[in-house]
CSV table of C-alpha atoms in Angstrom, one decimal:
chain,number,residue,atom,x,y,z
A,1,ALA,CA,104.9,225.3,101.9
A,2,GLN,CA,105.2,226.3,98.2
A,3,SER,CA,103.1,228.7,96.3
A,4,VAL,CA,103.1,230.5,93.0
A,5,ALA,CA,101.4,233.7,91.8
A,6,GLN,CA,100.7,234.9,88.3
A,7,PRO,CA,99.6,238.5,88.9
A,8,GLU,CA,98.0,239.1,85.5
A,9,ASP,CA,94.9,237.3,84.4
A,10,GLN,CA,95.5,238.6,80.8
A,11,VAL,CA,98.4,240.1,78.8
A,12,ASN,CA,97.8,241.8,75.5
A,13,VAL,CA,100.6,242.4,73.1
A,14,ALA,CA,100.9,243.4,69.4
A,15,GLU,CA,102.5,240.9,67.0
A,16,GLY,CA,106.2,241.5,66.7
A,17,ASN,CA,106.5,243.1,70.0
A,18,PRO,CA,108.3,241.5,73.0
A,19,LEU,CA,106.1,239.8,75.5
A,20,THR,CA,106.5,239.0,79.2
A,21,VAL,CA,104.3,236.9,81.4
A,22,LYS,CA,105.0,237.3,85.1
A,23,CYS,CA,105.4,234.6,87.8
A,24,THR,CA,106.6,234.9,91.3
A,25,TYR,CA,107.0,232.0,93.7
A,26,SER,CA,107.6,231.0,97.3
A,27,VAL,CA,109.4,227.9,98.6
A,28,SER,CA,111.3,227.0,101.7
A,29,GLY,CA,114.3,225.7,99.8
A,30,ASN,CA,115.5,226.0,96.3
A,31,PRO,CA,112.9,225.8,93.5
A,32,TYR,CA,112.3,223.8,90.5
A,33,LEU,CA,110.3,226.2,88.2
A,34,PHE,CA,108.3,225.3,85.1
A,35,TRP,CA,106.2,227.0,82.4
A,36,TYR,CA,103.4,225.3,80.5
A,37,VAL,CA,101.2,226.5,77.6
A,38,GLN,CA,97.6,225.4,76.9
A,39,TYR,CA,96.0,226.0,73.6
A,40,PRO,CA,92.2,225.9,73.3
A,41,ASN,CA,90.7,222.5,74.0
A,42,ARG,CA,94.1,220.9,74.5
A,43,GLY,CA,96.1,219.7,77.5
A,44,LEU,CA,98.9,221.6,79.0
A,45,GLN,CA,102.3,221.4,77.2
A,46,PHE,CA,105.6,221.7,79.0
A,47,LEU,CA,107.6,224.7,77.7
A,48,LEU,CA,110.7,225.0,79.9
A,49,LYS,CA,112.1,224.5,83.3
A,50,TYR,CA,114.7,225.9,85.7
A,51,ILE,CA,116.6,223.5,87.8
A,52,THR,CA,119.9,225.1,88.6
A,53,GLY,CA,122.7,227.0,86.8
A,54,ASP,CA,122.1,229.7,84.2
A,55,ASN,CA,119.4,232.1,85.2
A,56,LEU,CA,118.2,232.4,81.6
A,57,VAL,CA,116.4,229.2,80.4
A,58,LYS,CA,115.5,228.6,76.8
A,59,GLY,CA,112.6,226.5,75.8
A,60,SER,CA,110.2,225.6,73.0
A,61,TYR,CA,108.8,227.9,70.4
A,62,GLY,CA,111.4,230.6,71.0
A,63,PHE,CA,110.3,231.2,74.6
A,64,GLU,CA,112.7,231.8,77.4
A,65,ALA,CA,112.4,232.5,81.1
A,66,GLU,CA,114.6,234.4,83.5
A,67,PHE,CA,115.1,233.1,87.1
A,68,ASN,CA,115.7,235.9,89.6
A,69,LYS,CA,116.4,234.5,93.1
A,70,SER,CA,116.4,237.8,94.9
A,71,GLN,CA,113.0,238.8,93.5
A,72,THR,CA,111.7,235.2,93.6
A,73,SER,CA,110.5,235.5,90.0
A,74,PHE,CA,110.5,233.4,86.9
A,75,HIS,CA,109.1,235.5,84.1
A,76,LEU,CA,108.4,234.1,80.7
A,77,LYS,CA,109.6,236.1,77.7
A,78,LYS,CA,109.8,236.1,74.0
A,79,PRO,CA,111.5,238.7,71.9
A,80,SER,CA,108.9,238.9,69.1
A,81,ALA,CA,105.3,237.7,69.7
A,82,LEU,CA,103.3,235.8,67.1
A,83,VAL,CA,99.5,235.6,66.9
A,84,SER,CA,99.9,231.8,67.3
A,85,ASP,CA,101.4,232.4,70.7
A,86,SER,CA,97.9,233.3,72.0
A,87,ALA,CA,97.1,230.8,74.6
A,88,LEU,CA,96.9,230.2,78.4
A,89,TYR,CA,100.2,230.1,80.2
A,90,PHE,CA,100.8,228.4,83.6
A,91,CYS,CA,103.8,228.8,85.9
A,92,ALA,CA,104.5,226.0,88.4
A,93,VAL,CA,106.9,225.5,91.3
A,94,ARG,CA,108.3,222.6,93.3
A,95,ASP,CA,110.5,222.8,96.3
A,96,GLN,CA,113.7,220.8,95.7
A,97,SER,CA,114.1,220.2,99.5
A,98,GLY,CA,110.5,219.7,100.5
A,99,GLY,CA,110.4,216.0,99.8
A,100,SER,CA,107.3,216.4,97.7
A,101,TYR,CA,107.2,215.8,94.0
A,102,ILE,CA,103.8,217.6,93.6
A,103,PRO,CA,104.1,220.9,91.8
A,104,THR,CA,101.9,223.9,92.6
A,105,PHE,CA,100.4,225.7,89.7
A,106,GLY,CA,99.5,229.3,89.2
A,107,ARG,CA,96.0,230.2,88.1
A,108,GLY,CA,97.2,230.9,84.6
A,109,THR,CA,97.6,234.0,82.4
A,110,SER,CA,95.8,234.4,79.1
A,111,LEU,CA,98.1,235.8,76.4
A,112,ILE,CA,96.5,237.6,73.5
A,113,VAL,CA,98.6,238.6,70.6
A,114,HIS,CA,97.0,241.1,68.3
A,115,PRO,CA,97.8,241.2,64.6
B,1,ASP,CA,104.4,213.8,72.7
B,2,ALA,CA,104.2,211.7,75.9
B,3,GLY,CA,102.0,208.7,75.5
B,4,ILE,CA,99.0,209.6,77.5
B,5,THR,CA,95.4,208.7,76.5
B,6,GLN,CA,92.3,209.8,78.4
B,7,SER,CA,88.9,208.2,77.9
B,8,PRO,CA,86.2,209.2,77.3
B,9,ARG,CA,87.1,212.6,75.9
B,10,HIS,CA,83.5,213.9,76.4
B,11,LYS,CA,80.8,212.6,78.6
B,12,VAL,CA,77.3,213.9,79.6
B,13,THR,CA,75.7,212.2,82.6
B,14,GLU,CA,73.0,212.8,85.1
B,15,THR,CA,73.2,213.7,88.7
B,16,GLY,CA,73.6,210.7,91.0
B,17,THR,CA,75.1,208.4,88.4
B,18,PRO,CA,78.6,206.9,88.7
B,19,VAL,CA,81.3,208.0,86.3
B,20,THR,CA,84.8,206.6,85.6
B,21,LEU,CA,87.5,208.3,83.7
B,22,ARG,CA,90.5,206.4,82.5
B,23,CYS,CA,94.0,207.5,82.0
B,24,HIS,CA,96.4,205.2,80.2
B,25,GLN,CA,100.2,205.9,79.7
B,26,THR,CA,102.8,204.1,77.7
B,27,GLU,CA,105.8,205.8,79.3
B,28,ASN,CA,106.1,203.6,82.3
B,29,HIS,CA,106.3,206.6,84.6
B,30,ARG,CA,105.8,206.0,88.3
B,31,TYR,CA,103.8,209.2,89.1
B,32,MET,CA,100.3,209.9,87.8
B,33,TYR,CA,97.9,212.7,88.6
B,34,TRP,CA,94.3,213.8,88.1
B,35,TYR,CA,93.5,217.5,88.0
B,36,ARG,CA,90.3,219.4,87.3
B,37,GLN,CA,90.3,222.7,85.5
B,38,ASP,CA,87.7,225.3,86.1
B,39,PRO,CA,87.4,229.0,85.1
B,40,GLY,CA,88.9,231.2,87.8
B,41,HIS,CA,90.5,228.3,89.6
B,42,GLY,CA,93.2,227.2,87.3
B,43,LEU,CA,94.3,223.6,87.9
B,44,ARG,CA,93.4,221.8,91.1
B,45,LEU,CA,94.8,218.4,92.1
B,46,ILE,CA,92.3,215.8,92.9
B,47,HIS,CA,94.3,212.6,93.6
B,48,TYR,CA,97.7,211.4,92.7
B,49,SER,CA,99.6,208.1,92.6
B,50,TYR,CA,103.2,207.3,93.3
B,51,GLY,CA,103.0,203.6,92.3
B,52,VAL,CA,100.7,200.6,91.8
B,53,LYS,CA,98.1,200.7,94.5
B,54,ASP,CA,99.8,203.8,96.1
B,55,THR,CA,97.6,206.8,95.9
B,56,ASP,CA,96.9,209.9,97.9
B,57,LYS,CA,94.5,212.8,98.1
B,58,GLY,CA,95.0,216.2,96.6
B,59,GLU,CA,93.3,219.5,97.5
B,60,VAL,CA,89.9,218.7,96.0
B,61,SER,CA,89.4,215.0,96.6
B,62,ASP,CA,85.9,215.0,98.2
B,63,GLY,CA,83.5,213.0,96.0
B,64,TYR,CA,86.3,211.3,94.0
B,65,SER,CA,88.1,208.1,94.3
B,66,VAL,CA,91.0,206.6,92.3
B,67,SER,CA,92.6,203.2,91.6
B,68,ARG,CA,95.8,202.1,90.1
B,69,SER,CA,96.1,198.4,89.6
B,70,LYS,CA,98.7,198.6,86.9
B,71,THR,CA,101.5,201.1,86.2
B,72,GLU,CA,99.9,202.2,83.0
B,73,ASP,CA,96.3,202.9,84.1
B,74,PHE,CA,95.0,205.4,86.6
B,75,LEU,CA,91.2,205.5,87.0
B,76,LEU,CA,89.2,208.4,88.5
B,77,THR,CA,85.7,207.6,89.8
B,78,LEU,CA,82.9,209.8,90.7
B,79,GLU,CA,80.7,207.6,92.9
B,80,SER,CA,77.6,209.8,92.5
B,81,ALA,CA,78.1,212.7,90.1
B,82,THR,CA,77.0,216.2,91.1
B,83,SER,CA,76.6,219.3,89.0
B,84,SER,CA,79.6,220.8,90.8
B,85,GLN,CA,81.7,218.1,89.2
B,86,THR,CA,81.1,219.5,85.8
B,87,SER,CA,84.6,220.3,84.7
B,88,VAL,CA,87.5,219.4,82.4
B,89,TYR,CA,89.6,216.6,83.9
B,90,PHE,CA,93.3,216.2,83.0
B,91,CYS,CA,95.5,213.3,83.7
B,92,ALA,CA,99.2,213.9,83.9
B,93,ILE,CA,102.4,211.9,84.4
B,94,SER,CA,105.7,213.0,85.9
B,95,GLY,CA,109.0,213.0,84.1
B,96,PRO,CA,112.0,211.5,86.0
B,97,ASN,CA,113.9,213.4,88.6
B,98,THR,CA,112.9,217.0,88.1
B,99,GLY,CA,109.2,216.2,87.7
B,100,GLU,CA,107.9,218.2,84.8
B,101,LEU,CA,104.4,217.0,84.0
B,102,PHE,CA,103.1,215.7,80.7
B,103,PHE,CA,99.3,216.0,80.3
B,104,GLY,CA,96.6,214.2,78.5
B,105,GLU,CA,94.2,216.0,76.2
B,106,GLY,CA,91.5,216.2,78.8
B,107,SER,CA,88.0,214.7,79.5
B,108,ARG,CA,85.1,217.1,79.4
B,109,LEU,CA,82.4,216.0,81.9
B,110,THR,CA,79.0,217.6,82.1
B,111,VAL,CA,76.7,216.6,84.9
B,112,LEU,CA,73.1,217.6,84.3
C-alpha cells in the first residue's frame, strides 16, 4: 500500500523568506514522488518529480524538493517566497514496484505568503 | 499546457437528474482519471481508464459511472445526482512512464 501525509494544513511565510512545505510518504518499494500546485479556481499543475538519482530536484517557478529516503520525506522548498506563490500544494506518491500507475495524493497544504 | 478540456465548466442541476461531464484530451495519452475535490478531503479518485473501453473504480465510485469509447474522450456520468455529489470534478491524464498527471481546469457541479 502507498500513502502520503502533509502534516500542515496551512503554512504562513513572509515574502522574501525561505519556505518549506512538508511531505512524508510510505511505499513498499521505491517511490516516484511528485509536487503539484493549485491556484484558486484552477486545476492542479505539475511542479516537479523525483524518480531516481540526485536527492535535490529542481522544478518550475524556482521550487525544489529534497528526497530523504531515511526519513521517507519529500519536502518542497523555495529560497525566497513570493506573494504569488500563495496557493494550495499537493504531494503525491506512486510505488515504482507496486504495479499500479495510480498515484496517491496528500490532502494539500495551503501556502500563504504575506507581503 | 497539456491539451485537456473539460465541459461543462459550471453546472447547476436538481437532485435526481442525470449529469454527464466530458473530458477531452489531445495528447493521445492512454491513462485518464476523474477526481473530485472537496474541502477537507483533498483529491479523491472516482474512476480511471487505462485504455479504450478499459475502466476501473477508484475510492469513491458509488453513484458514478464512466465510459471511454475513444482514446480522447472520458465521460463521467451521475445517473441520479444527489446533493452529496456537489463538488469540483477534475479530469487528468498521465504522462508516459513516470506517470505525472496533467489536469483539466475543473467542472464545478452544484446539485440542489
